[in-house]
Short mmCIF file of C-alpha atoms in Angstrom, two decimals:
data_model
loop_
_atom_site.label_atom_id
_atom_site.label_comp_id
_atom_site.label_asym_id
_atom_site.label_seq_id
_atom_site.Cartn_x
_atom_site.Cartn_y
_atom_site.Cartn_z
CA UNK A 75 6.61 -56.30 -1.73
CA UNK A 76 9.44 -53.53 -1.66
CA UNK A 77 8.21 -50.09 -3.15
CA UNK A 78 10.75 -47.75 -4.05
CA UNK A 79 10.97 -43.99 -4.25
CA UNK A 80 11.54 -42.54 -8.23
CA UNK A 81 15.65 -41.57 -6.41
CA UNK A 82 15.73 -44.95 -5.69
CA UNK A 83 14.47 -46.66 -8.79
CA UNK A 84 16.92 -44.41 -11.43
CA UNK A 85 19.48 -45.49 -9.14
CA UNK A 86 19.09 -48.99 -9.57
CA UNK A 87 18.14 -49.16 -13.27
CA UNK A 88 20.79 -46.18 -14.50
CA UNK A 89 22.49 -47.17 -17.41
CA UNK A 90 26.40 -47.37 -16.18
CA UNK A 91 28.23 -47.59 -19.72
CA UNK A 92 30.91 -45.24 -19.42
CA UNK A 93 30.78 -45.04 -15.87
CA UNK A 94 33.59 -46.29 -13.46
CA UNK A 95 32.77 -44.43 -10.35
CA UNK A 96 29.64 -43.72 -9.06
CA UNK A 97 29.12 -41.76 -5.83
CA UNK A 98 25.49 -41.85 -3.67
CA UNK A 99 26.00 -38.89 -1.19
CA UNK A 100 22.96 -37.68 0.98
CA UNK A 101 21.80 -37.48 4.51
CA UNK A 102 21.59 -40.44 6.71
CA UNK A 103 18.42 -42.20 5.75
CA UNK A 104 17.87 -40.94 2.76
CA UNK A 105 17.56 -44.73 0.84
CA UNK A 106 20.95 -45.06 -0.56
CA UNK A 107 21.99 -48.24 1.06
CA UNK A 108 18.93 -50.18 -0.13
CA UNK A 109 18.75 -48.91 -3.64
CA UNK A 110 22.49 -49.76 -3.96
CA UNK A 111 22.02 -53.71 -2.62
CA UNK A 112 19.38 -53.82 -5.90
CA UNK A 113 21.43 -51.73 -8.36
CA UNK A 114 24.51 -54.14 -7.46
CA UNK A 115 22.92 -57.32 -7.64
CA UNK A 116 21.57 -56.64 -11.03
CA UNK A 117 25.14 -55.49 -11.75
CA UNK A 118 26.68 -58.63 -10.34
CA UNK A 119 23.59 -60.88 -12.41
CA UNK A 120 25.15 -58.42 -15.50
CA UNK A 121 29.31 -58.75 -15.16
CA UNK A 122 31.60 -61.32 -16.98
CA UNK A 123 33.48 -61.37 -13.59
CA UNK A 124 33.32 -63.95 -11.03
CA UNK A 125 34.58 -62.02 -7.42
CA UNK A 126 33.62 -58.25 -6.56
CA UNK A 127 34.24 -56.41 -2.98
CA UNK A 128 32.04 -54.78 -0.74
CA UNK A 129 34.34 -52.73 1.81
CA UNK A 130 33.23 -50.87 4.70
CA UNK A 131 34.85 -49.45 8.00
CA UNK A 132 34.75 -52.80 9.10
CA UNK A 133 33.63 -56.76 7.95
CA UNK A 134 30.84 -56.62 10.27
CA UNK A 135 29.48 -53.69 8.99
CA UNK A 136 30.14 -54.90 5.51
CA UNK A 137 28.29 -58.01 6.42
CA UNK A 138 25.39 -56.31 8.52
CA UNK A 139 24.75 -53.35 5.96
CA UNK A 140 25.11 -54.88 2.62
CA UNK A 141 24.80 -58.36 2.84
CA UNK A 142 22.16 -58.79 5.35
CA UNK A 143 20.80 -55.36 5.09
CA UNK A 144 17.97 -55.47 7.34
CA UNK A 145 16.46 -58.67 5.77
CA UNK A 146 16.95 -56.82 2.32
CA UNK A 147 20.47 -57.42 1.78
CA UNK A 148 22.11 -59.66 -0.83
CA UNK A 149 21.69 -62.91 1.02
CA UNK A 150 18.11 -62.42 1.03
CA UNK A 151 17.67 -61.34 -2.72
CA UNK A 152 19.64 -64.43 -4.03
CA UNK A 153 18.04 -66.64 -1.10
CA UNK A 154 17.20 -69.68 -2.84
CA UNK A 155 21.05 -69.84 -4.67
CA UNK A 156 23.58 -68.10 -2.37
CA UNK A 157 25.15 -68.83 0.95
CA UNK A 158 28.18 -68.06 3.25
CA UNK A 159 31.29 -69.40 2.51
CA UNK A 160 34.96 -68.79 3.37
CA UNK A 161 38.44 -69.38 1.09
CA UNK A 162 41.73 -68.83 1.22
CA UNK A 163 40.71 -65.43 0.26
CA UNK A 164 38.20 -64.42 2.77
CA UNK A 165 34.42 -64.51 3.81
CA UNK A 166 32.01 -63.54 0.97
CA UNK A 167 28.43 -64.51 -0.53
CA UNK A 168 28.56 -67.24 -2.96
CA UNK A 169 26.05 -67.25 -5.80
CA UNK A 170 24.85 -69.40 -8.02
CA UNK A 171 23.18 -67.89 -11.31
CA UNK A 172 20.52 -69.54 -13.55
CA UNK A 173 22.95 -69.12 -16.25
CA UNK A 174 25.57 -71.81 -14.13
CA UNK A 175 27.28 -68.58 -13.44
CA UNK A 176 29.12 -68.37 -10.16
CA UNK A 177 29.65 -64.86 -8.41
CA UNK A 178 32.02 -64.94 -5.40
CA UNK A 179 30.76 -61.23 -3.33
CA UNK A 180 33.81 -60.73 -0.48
CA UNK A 181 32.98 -58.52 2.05
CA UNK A 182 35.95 -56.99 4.47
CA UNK A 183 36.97 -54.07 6.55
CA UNK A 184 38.99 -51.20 5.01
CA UNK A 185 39.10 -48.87 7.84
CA UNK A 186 42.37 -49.31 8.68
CA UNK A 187 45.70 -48.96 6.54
CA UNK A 188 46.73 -52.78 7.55
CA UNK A 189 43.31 -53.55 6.01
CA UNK A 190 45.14 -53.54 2.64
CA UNK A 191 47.14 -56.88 3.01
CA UNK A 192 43.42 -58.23 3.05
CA UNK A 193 42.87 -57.74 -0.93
CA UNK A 194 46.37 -57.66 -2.14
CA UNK A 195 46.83 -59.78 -5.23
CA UNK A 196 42.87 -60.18 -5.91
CA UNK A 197 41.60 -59.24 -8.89
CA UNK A 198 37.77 -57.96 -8.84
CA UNK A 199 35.22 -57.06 -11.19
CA UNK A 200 33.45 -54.25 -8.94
CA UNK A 201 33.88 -52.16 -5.74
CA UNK A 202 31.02 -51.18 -3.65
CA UNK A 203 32.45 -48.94 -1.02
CA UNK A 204 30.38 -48.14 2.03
CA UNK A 205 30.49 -45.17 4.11
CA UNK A 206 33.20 -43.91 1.88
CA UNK A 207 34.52 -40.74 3.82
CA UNK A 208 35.42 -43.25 7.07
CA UNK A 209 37.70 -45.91 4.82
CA UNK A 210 41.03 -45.93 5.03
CA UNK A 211 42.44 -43.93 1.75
CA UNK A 212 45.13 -46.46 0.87
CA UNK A 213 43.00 -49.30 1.19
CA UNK A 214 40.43 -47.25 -1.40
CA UNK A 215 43.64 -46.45 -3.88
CA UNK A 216 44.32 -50.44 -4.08
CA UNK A 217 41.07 -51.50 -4.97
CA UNK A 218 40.86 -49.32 -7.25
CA UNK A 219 44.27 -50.95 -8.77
CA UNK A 220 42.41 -54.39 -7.79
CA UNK A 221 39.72 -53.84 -11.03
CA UNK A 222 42.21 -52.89 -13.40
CA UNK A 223 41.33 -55.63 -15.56
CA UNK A 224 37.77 -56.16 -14.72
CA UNK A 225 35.80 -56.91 -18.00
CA UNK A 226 32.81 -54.74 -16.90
CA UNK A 227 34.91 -52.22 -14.23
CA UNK A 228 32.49 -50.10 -11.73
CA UNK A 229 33.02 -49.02 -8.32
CA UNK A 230 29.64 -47.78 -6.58
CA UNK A 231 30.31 -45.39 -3.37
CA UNK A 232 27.93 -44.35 -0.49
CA UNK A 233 28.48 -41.65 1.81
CA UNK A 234 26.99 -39.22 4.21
CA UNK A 235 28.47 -35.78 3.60
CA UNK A 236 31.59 -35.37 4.41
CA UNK A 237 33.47 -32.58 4.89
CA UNK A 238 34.23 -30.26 2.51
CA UNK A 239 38.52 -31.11 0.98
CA UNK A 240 38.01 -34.34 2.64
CA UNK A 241 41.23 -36.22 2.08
CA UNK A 242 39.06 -39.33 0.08
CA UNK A 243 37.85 -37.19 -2.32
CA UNK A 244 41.05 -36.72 -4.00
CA UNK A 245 41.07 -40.43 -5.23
CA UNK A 246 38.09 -39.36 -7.02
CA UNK A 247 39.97 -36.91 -9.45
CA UNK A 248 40.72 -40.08 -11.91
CA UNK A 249 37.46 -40.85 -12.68
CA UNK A 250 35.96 -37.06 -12.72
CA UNK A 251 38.97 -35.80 -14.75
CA UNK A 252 38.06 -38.80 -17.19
CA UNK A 253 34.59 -37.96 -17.67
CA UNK A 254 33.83 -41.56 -16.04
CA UNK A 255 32.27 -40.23 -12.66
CA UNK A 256 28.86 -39.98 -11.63
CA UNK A 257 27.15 -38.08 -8.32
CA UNK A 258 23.84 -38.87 -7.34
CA UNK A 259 22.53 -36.49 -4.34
CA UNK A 260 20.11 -37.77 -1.74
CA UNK A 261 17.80 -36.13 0.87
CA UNK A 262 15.79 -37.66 3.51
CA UNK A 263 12.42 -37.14 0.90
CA UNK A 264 13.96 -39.80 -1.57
CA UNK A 265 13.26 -42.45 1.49
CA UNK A 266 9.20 -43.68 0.64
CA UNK A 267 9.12 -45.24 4.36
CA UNK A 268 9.63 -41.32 5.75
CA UNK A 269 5.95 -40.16 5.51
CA UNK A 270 5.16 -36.35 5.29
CA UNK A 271 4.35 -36.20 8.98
CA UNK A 272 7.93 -37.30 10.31
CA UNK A 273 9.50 -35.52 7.68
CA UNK A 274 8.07 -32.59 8.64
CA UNK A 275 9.61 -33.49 12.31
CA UNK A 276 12.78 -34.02 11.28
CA UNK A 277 13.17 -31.21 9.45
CA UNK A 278 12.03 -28.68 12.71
CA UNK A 279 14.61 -30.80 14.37
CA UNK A 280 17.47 -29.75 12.42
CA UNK A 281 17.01 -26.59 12.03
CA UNK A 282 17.81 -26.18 15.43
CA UNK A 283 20.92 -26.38 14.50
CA UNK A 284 22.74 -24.90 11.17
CA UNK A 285 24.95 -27.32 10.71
CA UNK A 286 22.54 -30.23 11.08
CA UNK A 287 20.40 -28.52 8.40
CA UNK A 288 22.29 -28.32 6.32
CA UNK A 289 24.05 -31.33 6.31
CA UNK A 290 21.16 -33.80 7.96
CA UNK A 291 18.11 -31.99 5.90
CA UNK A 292 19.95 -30.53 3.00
CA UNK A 293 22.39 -33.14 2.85
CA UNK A 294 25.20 -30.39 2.29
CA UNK A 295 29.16 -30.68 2.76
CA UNK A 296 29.51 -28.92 5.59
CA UNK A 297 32.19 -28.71 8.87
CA UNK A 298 31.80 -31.54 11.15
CA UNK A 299 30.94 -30.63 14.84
CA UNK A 300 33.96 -30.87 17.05
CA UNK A 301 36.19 -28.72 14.49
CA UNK A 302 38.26 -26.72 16.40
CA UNK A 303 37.63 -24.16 13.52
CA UNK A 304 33.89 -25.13 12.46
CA UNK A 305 33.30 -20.80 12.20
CA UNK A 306 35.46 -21.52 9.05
CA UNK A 307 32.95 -21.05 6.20
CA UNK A 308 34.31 -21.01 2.48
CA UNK A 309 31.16 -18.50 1.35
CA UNK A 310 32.15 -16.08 4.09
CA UNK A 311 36.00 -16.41 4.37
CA UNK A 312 37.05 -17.10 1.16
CA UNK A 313 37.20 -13.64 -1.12
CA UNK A 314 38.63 -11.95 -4.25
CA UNK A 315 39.10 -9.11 -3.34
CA UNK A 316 40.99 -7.09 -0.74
CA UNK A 317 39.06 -4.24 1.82
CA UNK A 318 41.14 -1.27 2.19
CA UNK A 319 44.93 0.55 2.07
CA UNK A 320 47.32 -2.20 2.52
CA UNK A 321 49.26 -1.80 5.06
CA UNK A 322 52.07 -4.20 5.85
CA UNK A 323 53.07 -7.67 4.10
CA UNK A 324 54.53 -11.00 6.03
CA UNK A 325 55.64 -14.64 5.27
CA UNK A 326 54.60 -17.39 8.03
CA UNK A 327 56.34 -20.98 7.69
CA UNK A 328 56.45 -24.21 9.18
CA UNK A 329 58.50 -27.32 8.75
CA UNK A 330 59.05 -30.76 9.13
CA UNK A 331 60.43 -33.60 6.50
CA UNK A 332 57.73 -36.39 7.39
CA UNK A 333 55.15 -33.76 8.30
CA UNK A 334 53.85 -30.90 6.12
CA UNK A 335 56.21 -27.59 5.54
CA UNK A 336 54.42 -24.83 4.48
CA UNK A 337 54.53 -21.20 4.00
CA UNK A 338 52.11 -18.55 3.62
CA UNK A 339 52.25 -14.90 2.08
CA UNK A 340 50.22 -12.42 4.56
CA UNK A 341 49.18 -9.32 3.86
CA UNK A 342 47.40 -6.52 6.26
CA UNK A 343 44.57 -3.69 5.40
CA UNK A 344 43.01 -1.17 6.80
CA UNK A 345 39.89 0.32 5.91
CA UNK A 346 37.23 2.61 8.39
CA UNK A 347 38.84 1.96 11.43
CA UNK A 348 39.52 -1.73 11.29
CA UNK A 349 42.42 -3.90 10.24
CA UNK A 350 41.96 -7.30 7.86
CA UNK A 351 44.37 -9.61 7.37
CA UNK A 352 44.45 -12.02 4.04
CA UNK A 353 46.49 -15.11 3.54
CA UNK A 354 47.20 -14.62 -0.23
CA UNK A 355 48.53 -17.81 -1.05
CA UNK A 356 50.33 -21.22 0.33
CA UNK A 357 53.11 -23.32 -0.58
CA UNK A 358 52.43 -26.54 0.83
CA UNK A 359 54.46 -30.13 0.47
CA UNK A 360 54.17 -33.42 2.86
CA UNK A 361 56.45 -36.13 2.84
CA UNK A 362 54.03 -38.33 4.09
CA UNK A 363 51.03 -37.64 1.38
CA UNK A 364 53.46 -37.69 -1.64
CA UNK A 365 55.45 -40.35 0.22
CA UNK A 366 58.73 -37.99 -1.20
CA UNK A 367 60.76 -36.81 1.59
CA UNK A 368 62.87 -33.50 0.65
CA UNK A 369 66.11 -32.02 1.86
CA UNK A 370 65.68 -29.17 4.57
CA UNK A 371 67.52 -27.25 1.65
CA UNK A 372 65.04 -28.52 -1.15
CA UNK A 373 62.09 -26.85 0.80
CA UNK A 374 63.97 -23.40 1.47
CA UNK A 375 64.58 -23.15 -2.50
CA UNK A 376 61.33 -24.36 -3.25
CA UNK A 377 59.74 -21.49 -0.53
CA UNK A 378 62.23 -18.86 -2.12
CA UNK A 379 60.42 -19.56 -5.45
CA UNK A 380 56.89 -19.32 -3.61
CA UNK A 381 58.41 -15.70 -2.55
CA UNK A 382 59.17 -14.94 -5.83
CA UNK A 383 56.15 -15.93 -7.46
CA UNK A 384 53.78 -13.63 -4.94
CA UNK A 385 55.67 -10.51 -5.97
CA UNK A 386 55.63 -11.44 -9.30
CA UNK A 387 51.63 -11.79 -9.32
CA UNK A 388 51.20 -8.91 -6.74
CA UNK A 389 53.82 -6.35 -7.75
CA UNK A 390 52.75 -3.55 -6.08
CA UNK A 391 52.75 -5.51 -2.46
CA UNK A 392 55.44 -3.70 -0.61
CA UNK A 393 58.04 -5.50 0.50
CA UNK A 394 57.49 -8.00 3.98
CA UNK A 395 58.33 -6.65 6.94
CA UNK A 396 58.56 -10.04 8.81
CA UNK A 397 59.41 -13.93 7.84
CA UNK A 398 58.22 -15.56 10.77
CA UNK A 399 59.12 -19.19 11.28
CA UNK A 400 58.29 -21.85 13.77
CA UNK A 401 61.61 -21.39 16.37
CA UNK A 402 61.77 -24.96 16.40
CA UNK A 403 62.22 -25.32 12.96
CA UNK A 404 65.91 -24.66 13.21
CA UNK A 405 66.81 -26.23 10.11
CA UNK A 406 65.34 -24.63 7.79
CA UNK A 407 65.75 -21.07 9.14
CA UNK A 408 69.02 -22.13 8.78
CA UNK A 409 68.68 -23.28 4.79
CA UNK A 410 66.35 -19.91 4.36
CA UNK A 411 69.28 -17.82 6.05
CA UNK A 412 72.17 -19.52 3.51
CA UNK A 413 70.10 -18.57 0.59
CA UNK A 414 69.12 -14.70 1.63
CA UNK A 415 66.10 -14.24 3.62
CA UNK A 416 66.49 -13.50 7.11
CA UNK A 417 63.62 -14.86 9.34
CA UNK A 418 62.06 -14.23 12.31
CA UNK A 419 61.07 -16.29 15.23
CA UNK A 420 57.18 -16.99 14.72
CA UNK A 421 54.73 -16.65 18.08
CA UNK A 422 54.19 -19.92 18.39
CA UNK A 423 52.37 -19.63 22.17
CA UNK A 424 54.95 -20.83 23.63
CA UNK A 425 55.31 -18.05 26.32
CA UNK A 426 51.68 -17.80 26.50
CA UNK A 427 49.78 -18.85 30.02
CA UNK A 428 48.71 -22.56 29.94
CA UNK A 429 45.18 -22.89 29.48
CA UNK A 430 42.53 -25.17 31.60
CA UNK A 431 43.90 -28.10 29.64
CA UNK A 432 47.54 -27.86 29.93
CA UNK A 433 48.31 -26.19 26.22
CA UNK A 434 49.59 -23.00 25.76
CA UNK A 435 48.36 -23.03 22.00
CA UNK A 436 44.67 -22.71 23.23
CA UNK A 437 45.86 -18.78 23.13
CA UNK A 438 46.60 -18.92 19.42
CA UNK A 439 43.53 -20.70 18.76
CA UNK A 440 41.22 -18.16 20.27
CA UNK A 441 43.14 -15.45 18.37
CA UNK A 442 42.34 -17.55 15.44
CA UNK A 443 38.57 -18.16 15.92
CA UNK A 444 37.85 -14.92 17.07
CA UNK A 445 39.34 -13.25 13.81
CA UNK A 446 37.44 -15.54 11.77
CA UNK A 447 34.23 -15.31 14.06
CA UNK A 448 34.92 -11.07 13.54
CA UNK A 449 35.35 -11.36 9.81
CA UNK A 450 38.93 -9.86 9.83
CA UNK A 451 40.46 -12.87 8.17
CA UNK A 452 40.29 -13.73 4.80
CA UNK A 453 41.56 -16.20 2.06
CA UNK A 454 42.36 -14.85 -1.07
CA UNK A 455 40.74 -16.78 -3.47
CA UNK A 456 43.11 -18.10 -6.24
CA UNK A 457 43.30 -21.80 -8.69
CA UNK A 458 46.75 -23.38 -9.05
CA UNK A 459 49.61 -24.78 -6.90
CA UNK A 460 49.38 -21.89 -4.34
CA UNK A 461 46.09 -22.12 -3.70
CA UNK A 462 44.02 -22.76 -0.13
CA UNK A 463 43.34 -25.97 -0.50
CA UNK A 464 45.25 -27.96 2.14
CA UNK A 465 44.63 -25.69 4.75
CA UNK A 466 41.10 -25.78 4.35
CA UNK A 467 41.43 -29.66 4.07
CA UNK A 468 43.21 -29.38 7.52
CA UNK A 469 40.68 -26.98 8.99
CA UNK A 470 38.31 -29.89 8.14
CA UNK A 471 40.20 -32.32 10.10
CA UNK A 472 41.64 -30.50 13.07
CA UNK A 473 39.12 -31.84 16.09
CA UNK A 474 39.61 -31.78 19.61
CA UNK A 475 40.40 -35.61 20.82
CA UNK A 476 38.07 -36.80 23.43
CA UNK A 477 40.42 -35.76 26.21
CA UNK A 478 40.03 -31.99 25.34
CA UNK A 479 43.25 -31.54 23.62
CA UNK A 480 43.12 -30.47 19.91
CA UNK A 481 45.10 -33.29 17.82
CA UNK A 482 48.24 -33.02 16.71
CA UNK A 483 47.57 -34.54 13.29
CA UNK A 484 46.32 -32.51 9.88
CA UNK A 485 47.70 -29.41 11.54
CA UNK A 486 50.63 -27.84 9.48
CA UNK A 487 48.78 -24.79 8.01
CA UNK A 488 46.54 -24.63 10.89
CA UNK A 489 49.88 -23.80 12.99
CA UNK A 490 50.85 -21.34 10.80
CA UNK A 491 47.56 -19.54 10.21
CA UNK A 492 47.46 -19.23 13.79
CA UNK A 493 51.50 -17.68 13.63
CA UNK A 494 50.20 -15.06 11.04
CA UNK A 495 46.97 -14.76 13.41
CA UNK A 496 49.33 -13.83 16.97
CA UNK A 497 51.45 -11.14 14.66
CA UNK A 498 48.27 -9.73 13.55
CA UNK A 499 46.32 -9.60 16.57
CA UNK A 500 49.27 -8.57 18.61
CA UNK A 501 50.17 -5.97 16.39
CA UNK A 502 47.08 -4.37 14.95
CA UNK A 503 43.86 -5.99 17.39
CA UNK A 504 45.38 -5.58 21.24
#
């Protein structure tokens, strides 16, 4: 006899008319995974359709977590009229309904972009995706196309918490700009196995630590350990107002066609002795999110607009002093040049000493975490197409590879942060 907690028992019996996405976020046993096997097998007993998908990173886990589940997964709640079969389509758990129904459950990997050639041209009533933040974002994108004309269409996610701007959480805009999105937050007390007295363990446990508090007791979005900037925190370093005289203004770029270009407005103040420095706002395009690839040219019209548009919302800013850009972005100092504004070779480390680990950058990113760990740098906090948000999305994602090195992936702002970061701590710190 299974007893569930009162988290777990809305969760399987909520009422999901009107509701395409669903999202169970919480700490690591918390009860999500079980409550979801029972909420989607009354959901499967429920829809018109005949196949649904359960993805995870990989099949195994797909099979292990959901359809096994411990002895409580799917296989074992349809026991008497389901079993394991395989098609031209792919593993999954056939069932057989008292109704003469048949409901074909395929469960597959999705952790990986080549993962998507595994549900092209299926058509599926329902998505359960597991572990959510690790899948592969295209592969979530086409199964969402994939339901498009499911009779009863619902997609059920589970996650721990993920970082804050995580990259998957984007793909979630549809549904919440729709009013067809529902979040369900779970801590480790929703769990009825957990009794009081190992609660009360786990709980001194994490709060060893901050960040496992918060995220393994709390269950909060919070920076994943191994960040190379995990002193980034949005309630500290994100402000609306500046400290101070301002003192000096600067623009900080960097380029690339595939990769991200961005550019950032700086400006410095000084107040009782010490200096600040704010990024005011971003202009920020990738070829390879958008999948639209612009002319060197393109992005130096496009950044002369950005200009613009600061000194049209900050009028009184004097005028910059400095356009640093990456010296290896030749290009487009060029294109920036052609059209008026004169840059500036940005401090990209280069000349720095080589650290420990062979990179000359771990200079800049000292600079970097020491002004945030100081509380000298700020984000200006703003809504609309200059806003923060992709660099804070990278400063989620930037991690040191196992090696030591910090990876050179999700790293365009991050770069030039840590150009505005050298001028200012060159200038004003040392």
């Amino acid at each position: 006899m299974i007893s569930f907690s009162p988290k777990q028992a809305e969760n399987i019996t909520a009422d999901i008319t009107n509701i395409e996405f669903e999202m169970n976020e919480g700490t690591i046993r918390s009860g999500k995974t079980n409550s979801d096997i029972f909420k989607m097998a009354r959901i499967y007993a429920k829809s018109p359709d005949r196949d649904h998908l359960v993805v995870a990173y990989n099949q195994e886990q797909a099979y292990r977590m959901f359809i096994d589940g411990e002895g409580f997964g799917l296989m074992n709640i349809f026991a008497d009229n389901s079993e394991v079969r395989h098609n031209e389509n792919g593993d999954h758990l056939w069932i057989k309904f008292p109704d003469k129904s048949e409901k074909r459950i395929y469960y597959k990997g999705a952790g990986k972009v080549n993962s998507v050639g595994s549900i092209t041209g299926m058509s599926f009533g329902t998505v359960t995706f597991l572990e959510f933040n690790l899948l592969n974002k295209e592969v979530i994108a086409e199964a969402f196309r994939r339901t498009l004309a499911s009779k009863m269409r619902f997609h059920l996610g589970e996650q721990n918490p993920p970082a804050p701007n995580h990259p998957n959480l984007e793909l979630l805009g549809q549904f919440e700009k729709t009013n067809t999105y529902r979040f369900r937050h779970w801590r480790p007390t929703d769990n009825p196995i957990l009794t009081g007295k190992r609660l009360q363990m786990w709980k001194e446990q994490a709060q060893t630590s901050d960040y496992l508090y918060k995220r393994d007791w709390l269950g909060e979005r919070v920076m994943p350990e191994g960040v190379i900037y995990s002193m980034f925190d949005e309630g500290k370093h994100v402000v609306n107002s500046l400290k101070g005289k301002v003192i000096e203004t600067f623009f900080t770029a960097d380029g690339g066609q595939a990769d991200a270009t961005t550019c950032a407005f700086n400006v410095v103040t000084f107040k009782d002795g010490v200096f600040y420095l704010y990024r005011m706002a971003n202009y920020y395009h990738s070829g390879t999110d958008t999948g639209q690839t612009k002319a060197m040219s393109v992005y130096a019209k496009e950044i002369k607009q950005f200009v613009e548009w600061c000194y049209d919302k900050w009028p009184e800013m004097p005028h910059w002093n400095y356009f640093f850009v990456d010296p290896a972005c030749k290009t487009l100092r060029e294109e920036l040049s052609l059209i008026g504004i004169q840059t500036d070779k940005a401090n990209n480390n280069s000349r720095d000493k080589v650290s420990s680990n062979g990179m000359k950058i771990e200079v800049g990113i000292e600079r970097v975490q020491n002004a945030l760990e100081k509380g000298v740098f700020f984000l200006y906090q703003q809504d609309g197409k200059y806003d923060h948000y992709n660099l804070i999305k990278e400063i989620g994602l930037y991690v040191r590879l196992p090696s030591g090195l910090p990876i050179d992936k999700d790293n365009h702002a991050c770069d030039e942060m840590r150009y505005a970061i050298n001028y200012f701590t060159t200038t004003y710190i040392t």
